[in-house]
Amino acid sequence: MIPYGKHFLDEDDIQEVIDILRNGTLTQGIKVDEFEERFSSYVGSKYAIAVSSGTAALHLACLAKDISKGDNVITSANTFVSDANCAVFVGANPLFTDIDVESLNMSPQDLASKCQQNKKMRAIIPAHFAGVPCDMVPIKEVADKYKSIIIEDACHALGAKYPCGAKVGSCKYSDITVFSLHPVKSIATGEGGMITTNDDETYRRLIMLRSHGIFHQKLFKNPNFHMDKLFVNEDRAYDEKGVTPWYFEMQELGFNYRLSEIQCGLGISQLRKLDRFIEYRKKLVGKYDQAFLGIDNLSITQIKYRSTSAFHLYVVRINFRNIGISRAEFMRKLGVLGVGSQVHYIPIPSHPFYEKRGFSLDNYINTKTYYEEALSLPLYYELSETEQDLVVKSVLSILS
Ligand SMILES: *Cc1c(COP(=O)(O)O)cnc(C)c1O
C-alpha cells in the first residue's frame, strides 16, 4: 500500500543515532544546541528552541506570551486540532476564521471581521496549510491594528518561503513560529517540535517553560542571549566567589517538554537533507499537476502558490456528487488499487469537543464546501515515479 505520507531515513541518519547511543549523553547535551543552532540558521531566526512535539510548541508559545483566561485566540477552521487546543490548554477562548478558497489558508478578510466583532483578540494562529505560506502582510496589519500577537503554525511549512523571499520560521511577520518533527512532516525526529523567535524575553520564557519553569544559568547557552538580572533571589544564588554550584530557581510553572539527544541528532542529520526532500516533492507536484490539469470533476488546489510552498500535501478537490460515488467509496477503491489517501482536515469546529462549545461548520462556508471535496494524495520523498504513475492511473480510472 502506498501511504499518503512517509518519512525518509538513510544510513547517515542511522549512523548519527548509533553514534549518540555509543557516546553516552541521552538528553540535555550538545546535540540539542547544535540542532537548534542549525535550525535557526536555516530559517533565519535569532533563536530556535527544540521541544517534544508541535503541540508542545504551541502550548509553550501561548504560555510564553501569557495568553490566559478571557483572551481570544483565533486560528483557521481548516487546520489540525492543536491550533485551537493550545488556546484551551491555557484557559483562553478559541475562535475560527473561514479559509480563502485559493490558498486554503486563513482568510485575512474574515480575520479582520472576526477581530472587529471579538474584543481582546490576543493571538492569531495562521497555519501554512499543505506548505503554502499564509498571506502574512494583511494578517500582520490586522494583528497590529488589534494589538494581537501572531504565532505561525509552520508544521507543514519547514523550508517554505514567503513571497518576499524570507524563509518561514524567520518570524518576519510574527512573534513566534512553531514546527512539528513528526514522521509525516518535512523532517522527522520520531516525535518532536521546534519553536523560533527573534525576541529575547520570549526566548528566556520558552527555555524555562520547556524545563519545569526552572531558571538555571547553564540552560542559556545561546551566545545571542544576554541577561542583566538572572535570579529572583540574587542573595541566595551567590557567595563571594559567584553562583553557588547547586543553586537554581523554579520561577514559574513549566513542563518537561524537552527533546532528547537521540532525537536532536536525528534532526541534525535530517535537516541536511531537507532541501533535497523539498526539491523532489516539488517535482512530484509538477507531475501531478500535469496529469490532473483539465480533468472533469477534479480540481487542483493552491496552484497559484507553487513558487513559495514546501509541498507538504497534495490536495485535490473531487466533485463526488457529480461522479456518483462517495468519498469513502472513492478512498476504499483507491485502497484496493494499493493507493492510500487522507483528508486534511476534518474542520476543527465540527469535532464534538468544539460542537459542544457551540461551534458549527455551517458558519464556515468555504471550509465546509472544501471539506466535502478534499482528498490528499501520496506525496513524500520515497514515492517513486512508478508509484506516482499508479496513483494517477488509479485516480483517473475511478473518476471515469
Ligand atoms: C502535525 C501538526 C501539528 C501537531 O504537531 P505534533 O508534533 O504532532 O504535536 C500541529 N499543527 C499542524 C498544522 C500539524 O500538521
XYZ file of C-alpha atoms and ligand atoms in Angstrom:
415
model
C 0.000 0.000 0.000
C 1.346 3.437 -0.950
C 0.740 5.704 2.091
C -0.276 9.368 1.711
C 2.856 10.477 3.576
C 6.012 8.906 4.989
C 9.356 9.816 6.483
C 12.694 9.018 4.847
C 15.739 7.660 6.672
C 19.097 6.697 5.212
C 22.334 5.222 6.575
C 23.576 8.653 7.708
C 20.537 9.064 9.942
C 21.007 5.610 11.421
C 24.731 6.179 11.966
C 24.066 9.507 13.678
C 21.724 7.856 16.173
C 24.108 4.947 16.777
C 26.949 7.401 17.485
C 24.834 9.147 20.103
C 23.892 5.844 21.720
C 27.606 4.948 21.923
C 28.647 8.324 23.273
C 26.603 8.251 26.425
C 24.637 11.504 26.702
C 20.986 10.797 26.010
C 19.421 14.115 26.922
C 20.383 17.769 27.513
C 23.745 17.529 25.777
C 25.468 19.164 22.825
C 23.149 17.784 20.124
C 20.242 19.935 21.322
C 22.364 23.071 21.000
C 23.696 22.055 17.614
C 20.242 21.198 16.266
C 18.811 24.492 17.489
C 21.695 26.445 16.018
C 21.435 24.752 12.629
C 17.661 25.110 12.596
C 17.708 28.825 13.382
C 20.376 29.492 10.800
C 18.380 27.520 8.211
C 15.169 29.523 8.732
C 16.899 32.801 9.581
C 15.715 33.388 13.140
C 17.693 34.589 16.143
C 16.608 31.679 18.319
C 15.314 28.124 17.961
C 14.051 26.031 20.883
C 13.677 22.255 20.424
C 10.652 20.733 22.151
C 8.909 17.366 22.387
C 6.194 17.969 19.754
C 4.487 20.567 17.607
C 1.639 20.588 20.103
C 4.049 21.240 22.990
C 5.481 24.075 20.874
C 2.019 25.650 20.521
C 1.300 25.237 24.235
C 4.600 26.866 25.206
C 4.084 29.671 22.696
C 0.765 30.568 24.375
C 2.317 30.351 27.860
C 5.377 32.406 26.924
C 3.085 35.169 25.646
C 0.872 34.995 28.756
C -2.269 34.063 26.836
C -4.773 33.147 29.507
C -8.380 33.161 30.711
C -10.605 35.688 28.980
C -8.296 36.063 25.972
C -9.471 35.251 22.472
C -7.241 33.214 20.175
C -8.127 32.725 16.519
C -6.988 30.111 14.018
C -8.222 28.665 10.741
C -11.177 26.266 10.697
C -9.144 24.084 8.336
C -6.132 23.019 10.368
C -5.081 20.418 12.900
C -6.880 20.468 16.268
C -3.727 21.513 18.171
C -4.084 25.077 16.881
C -7.309 25.527 18.824
C -6.455 23.153 21.673
C -3.450 25.251 22.679
C -5.829 28.116 23.469
C -7.955 25.780 25.596
C -4.805 24.482 27.386
C -4.232 27.968 28.810
C -7.892 28.763 29.521
C -8.362 31.091 26.534
C -11.264 31.051 24.041
C -10.569 29.536 20.649
C -12.199 31.171 17.608
C -12.021 30.334 13.917
C -11.795 32.055 10.554
C -13.052 30.637 7.309
C -10.496 29.820 4.605
C -9.540 31.639 1.434
C -10.654 29.439 -1.495
C -7.425 29.878 -3.486
C -4.800 29.326 -0.795
C -6.971 27.192 1.567
C -5.348 29.239 4.352
C -6.831 31.615 6.906
C -8.829 34.312 5.091
C -7.380 37.720 6.036
C -10.772 39.353 5.283
C -12.598 37.022 7.626
C -9.853 37.514 10.210
C -10.378 41.288 10.039
C -14.105 40.988 10.584
C -13.743 38.463 13.444
C -11.256 40.768 15.144
C -13.715 43.614 14.819
C -16.510 41.536 16.379
C -14.483 39.962 19.202
C -12.727 42.100 21.760
C -9.436 41.054 23.347
C -8.068 39.131 20.397
C -4.719 38.282 21.944
C -3.289 35.762 19.474
C -3.707 34.909 15.807
C -2.500 31.450 14.779
C -2.258 31.194 10.995
C -1.337 27.697 9.771
C 0.535 27.404 6.481
C -1.723 24.701 5.085
C -0.096 21.975 2.972
C 3.133 24.002 2.945
C 1.740 27.207 1.407
C 2.646 30.309 3.432
C -0.359 32.338 4.574
C -0.905 35.834 3.291
C 1.133 37.342 6.138
C 1.123 41.018 5.125
C -2.634 41.609 5.661
C -2.649 39.218 8.648
C 0.070 41.290 10.299
C -1.851 44.500 9.554
C -4.862 43.105 11.388
C -2.662 41.886 14.268
C -1.066 45.328 14.632
C -4.423 47.104 14.473
C -5.930 44.954 17.250
C -2.679 44.590 19.245
C -2.660 40.834 18.847
C 0.411 38.656 18.636
C 0.967 36.152 15.808
C 2.025 32.558 16.353
C 2.625 30.917 12.983
C 1.887 27.221 12.732
C 4.534 26.122 10.245
C 4.163 22.388 10.919
C 3.617 21.933 7.155
C 5.985 24.620 6.015
C 9.579 23.960 7.035
C 11.593 25.110 4.007
C 8.816 27.301 2.558
C 9.467 30.937 1.616
C 7.232 33.992 1.774
C 6.789 35.898 -1.496
C 9.377 38.416 -0.167
C 11.998 35.648 -0.161
C 12.446 35.274 3.610
C 12.028 31.766 4.970
C 9.050 30.666 7.039
C 10.415 30.432 10.576
C 12.329 33.724 10.330
C 9.411 35.348 12.224
C 9.485 38.215 9.753
C 5.740 38.733 10.250
C 5.219 37.090 13.622
C 6.289 36.795 17.236
C 6.752 33.043 17.270
C 6.757 30.230 14.714
C 6.222 26.560 15.550
C 7.168 23.386 13.694
C 6.482 19.666 14.100
C 9.064 16.940 13.531
C 6.550 14.090 13.434
C 7.380 11.433 10.785
C 4.729 12.672 8.381
C 6.199 16.218 8.332
C 9.147 17.585 6.280
C 11.825 16.133 8.557
C 11.389 13.551 11.291
C 12.775 13.011 14.769
C 10.144 10.416 15.802
C 8.197 12.898 17.851
C 9.434 16.448 18.135
C 8.881 20.126 17.570
C 10.729 23.399 17.201
C 9.935 26.993 18.124
C 11.605 30.007 16.546
C 11.591 33.629 17.684
C 13.701 36.771 17.464
C 12.621 38.153 20.820
C 14.982 37.825 23.834
C 12.301 37.798 26.521
C 10.214 35.216 24.639
C 13.315 33.053 24.302
C 14.024 33.321 28.038
C 10.473 32.276 28.907
C 10.450 29.396 26.413
C 13.723 27.938 27.689
C 12.397 27.963 31.231
C 8.885 26.721 30.420
C 10.336 23.797 28.452
C 12.042 22.613 31.622
C 9.651 22.969 34.600
C 9.858 26.763 34.758
C 13.304 26.393 36.247
C 15.911 29.090 35.813
C 19.396 27.680 35.672
C 22.298 29.573 34.142
C 23.512 26.549 32.228
C 20.223 26.390 30.292
C 21.117 29.593 28.439
C 23.866 28.613 26.074
C 22.860 30.627 23.020
C 25.594 33.285 22.546
C 22.995 35.768 21.249
C 21.325 35.860 24.646
C 22.258 38.295 27.407
C 20.508 38.991 30.676
C 21.183 41.516 33.380
C 19.315 40.048 36.321
C 19.380 36.271 36.443
C 17.822 35.205 39.698
C 14.762 36.362 41.591
C 16.664 35.855 44.855
C 20.123 37.083 43.951
C 21.229 36.978 47.583
C 20.614 33.230 47.778
C 22.259 32.500 44.448
C 25.725 33.897 45.099
C 28.520 33.647 47.588
C 31.691 35.760 47.355
C 33.057 33.517 44.555
C 29.990 33.630 42.289
C 26.892 31.474 41.730
C 26.875 28.585 44.161
C 27.228 25.199 42.445
C 23.795 23.763 43.285
C 21.559 26.773 43.068
C 18.615 27.089 40.677
C 15.171 28.622 40.916
C 11.745 27.497 39.783
C 10.347 30.855 38.769
C 7.075 29.798 37.166
C 5.046 26.680 36.408
C 6.547 24.854 33.441
C 6.619 21.397 31.883
C 9.049 18.765 30.759
C 8.774 19.331 27.007
C 12.417 18.645 26.181
C 13.710 16.776 23.139
C 16.344 14.066 23.678
C 19.889 13.941 22.253
C 18.886 10.935 20.138
C 16.072 12.898 18.537
C 18.162 16.041 18.066
C 20.938 14.032 16.417
C 18.410 12.577 14.020
C 17.073 16.080 13.423
C 20.528 17.394 12.501
C 21.005 14.592 10.028
C 17.512 15.074 8.556
C 17.918 18.845 8.256
C 20.914 18.295 5.956
C 18.561 16.553 3.521
C 15.651 18.985 3.754
C 16.331 20.924 0.556
C 16.668 17.680 -1.355
C 13.355 16.468 0.110
C 11.561 19.647 -0.948
C 13.092 19.646 -4.434
C 11.806 16.119 -5.040
C 8.357 16.880 -3.587
C 8.171 19.842 -5.943
C 8.932 17.587 -8.883
C 6.189 15.172 -7.839
C 3.724 18.057 -7.511
C 4.631 19.240 -11.024
C 3.906 15.771 -12.393
C 0.573 15.548 -10.572
C -0.380 18.994 -11.887
C 0.331 17.903 -15.453
C -1.599 14.677 -15.087
C -4.671 16.260 -13.487
C -4.970 19.528 -15.384
C -8.312 19.761 -17.217
C -9.744 16.525 -15.802
C -13.539 16.622 -15.279
C -14.785 16.683 -11.689
C -11.289 17.105 -10.276
C -9.618 20.387 -9.461
C -6.055 21.056 -8.447
C -5.706 23.254 -5.358
C -3.242 26.007 -4.395
C -1.881 26.088 -7.940
C -1.045 29.803 -7.707
C 1.382 29.091 -4.855
C 3.827 26.655 -6.435
C 6.776 29.045 -6.047
C 6.508 29.518 -2.272
C 5.301 26.144 -0.982
C 7.180 23.481 0.966
C 4.898 20.911 -0.732
C 3.780 19.093 2.374
C 0.498 17.757 0.950
C -1.014 17.292 -2.492
C -4.704 18.035 -2.116
C -7.213 17.718 -4.946
C -10.898 18.579 -4.855
C -13.214 15.994 -6.334
C -16.875 16.564 -7.080
C -18.029 13.322 -5.502
C -21.700 14.220 -6.012
C -21.190 14.527 -9.774
C -19.279 11.284 -10.172
C -21.891 9.428 -8.160
C -19.675 7.803 -5.547
C -18.998 8.967 -2.021
C -15.544 9.967 -0.827
C -15.477 6.934 1.436
C -16.099 4.653 -1.552
C -13.522 6.537 -3.611
C -10.914 6.071 -0.882
C -11.782 2.397 -0.500
C -11.436 1.842 -4.254
C -8.068 3.596 -4.195
C -7.082 1.344 -1.301
C -7.954 -1.769 -3.281
C -5.654 -0.496 -6.029
C -2.876 -0.059 -3.455
C -3.139 3.704 -3.055
C -3.530 5.361 0.340
C -5.227 8.742 0.700
C -6.332 11.034 3.522
C -8.490 14.062 4.228
C -6.939 17.276 5.578
C -8.672 18.284 7.696
C -11.877 17.410 9.444
C -12.609 21.086 10.234
C -11.970 21.878 13.886
C -15.427 23.439 14.547
C -17.067 20.135 13.533
C -15.307 17.987 16.147
C -17.615 17.001 19.040
C -15.432 18.815 21.596
C -15.874 22.100 19.707
C -19.507 21.487 18.710
C -20.247 21.156 22.421
C -18.721 24.583 22.872
C -21.217 25.978 20.367
C -19.274 25.917 17.107
C -20.818 24.709 13.862
C -19.240 24.044 10.486
C -22.225 25.793 8.868
C -20.661 29.105 9.881
C -17.543 28.463 7.761
C -18.927 28.076 4.271
C -15.679 27.907 2.268
C -14.244 25.393 4.706
C -17.421 23.350 4.550
C -17.520 23.098 0.743
C -13.782 22.484 0.592
C -14.063 19.709 3.176
C -16.769 17.927 1.181
C -14.434 17.666 -1.813
C -10.929 17.358 -0.347
C -8.611 14.427 -0.857
C -4.868 14.258 -0.148
C -2.874 12.006 -2.474
C 0.510 10.382 -1.692
C 3.389 12.860 -1.546
C 6.727 12.031 0.056
C 10.425 11.717 -0.762
C 10.448 7.966 -1.249
C 7.487 7.924 -3.644
C 8.917 6.579 -6.907
C 7.820 7.675 -10.376
C 6.273 4.262 -10.976
C 4.320 4.534 -7.749
C 3.186 8.022 -8.653
C 2.052 6.738 -12.055
C -0.036 4.138 -10.257
C -1.621 6.860 -8.098
C -2.514 8.929 -11.164
C -3.835 5.940 -13.107
C -5.918 4.808 -10.151
C -7.470 8.224 -9.545
C -8.288 8.683 -13.237
C -9.767 5.213 -13.559
C -12.111 5.692 -10.604
C -13.126 9.141 -11.881
C -14.214 7.730 -15.219
C 1.342 17.916 12.931
C 0.704 19.198 13.185
C 0.583 19.736 14.464
C 0.977 18.994 15.706
O 2.271 18.546 15.716
P 2.674 17.297 16.682
O 4.157 17.258 16.564
O 2.018 16.091 16.077
O 2.189 17.594 18.031
C 0.029 20.996 14.592
N -0.410 21.683 13.520
C -0.337 21.185 12.277
C -0.814 22.012 11.129
C 0.207 19.921 12.059
O 0.241 19.430 10.827
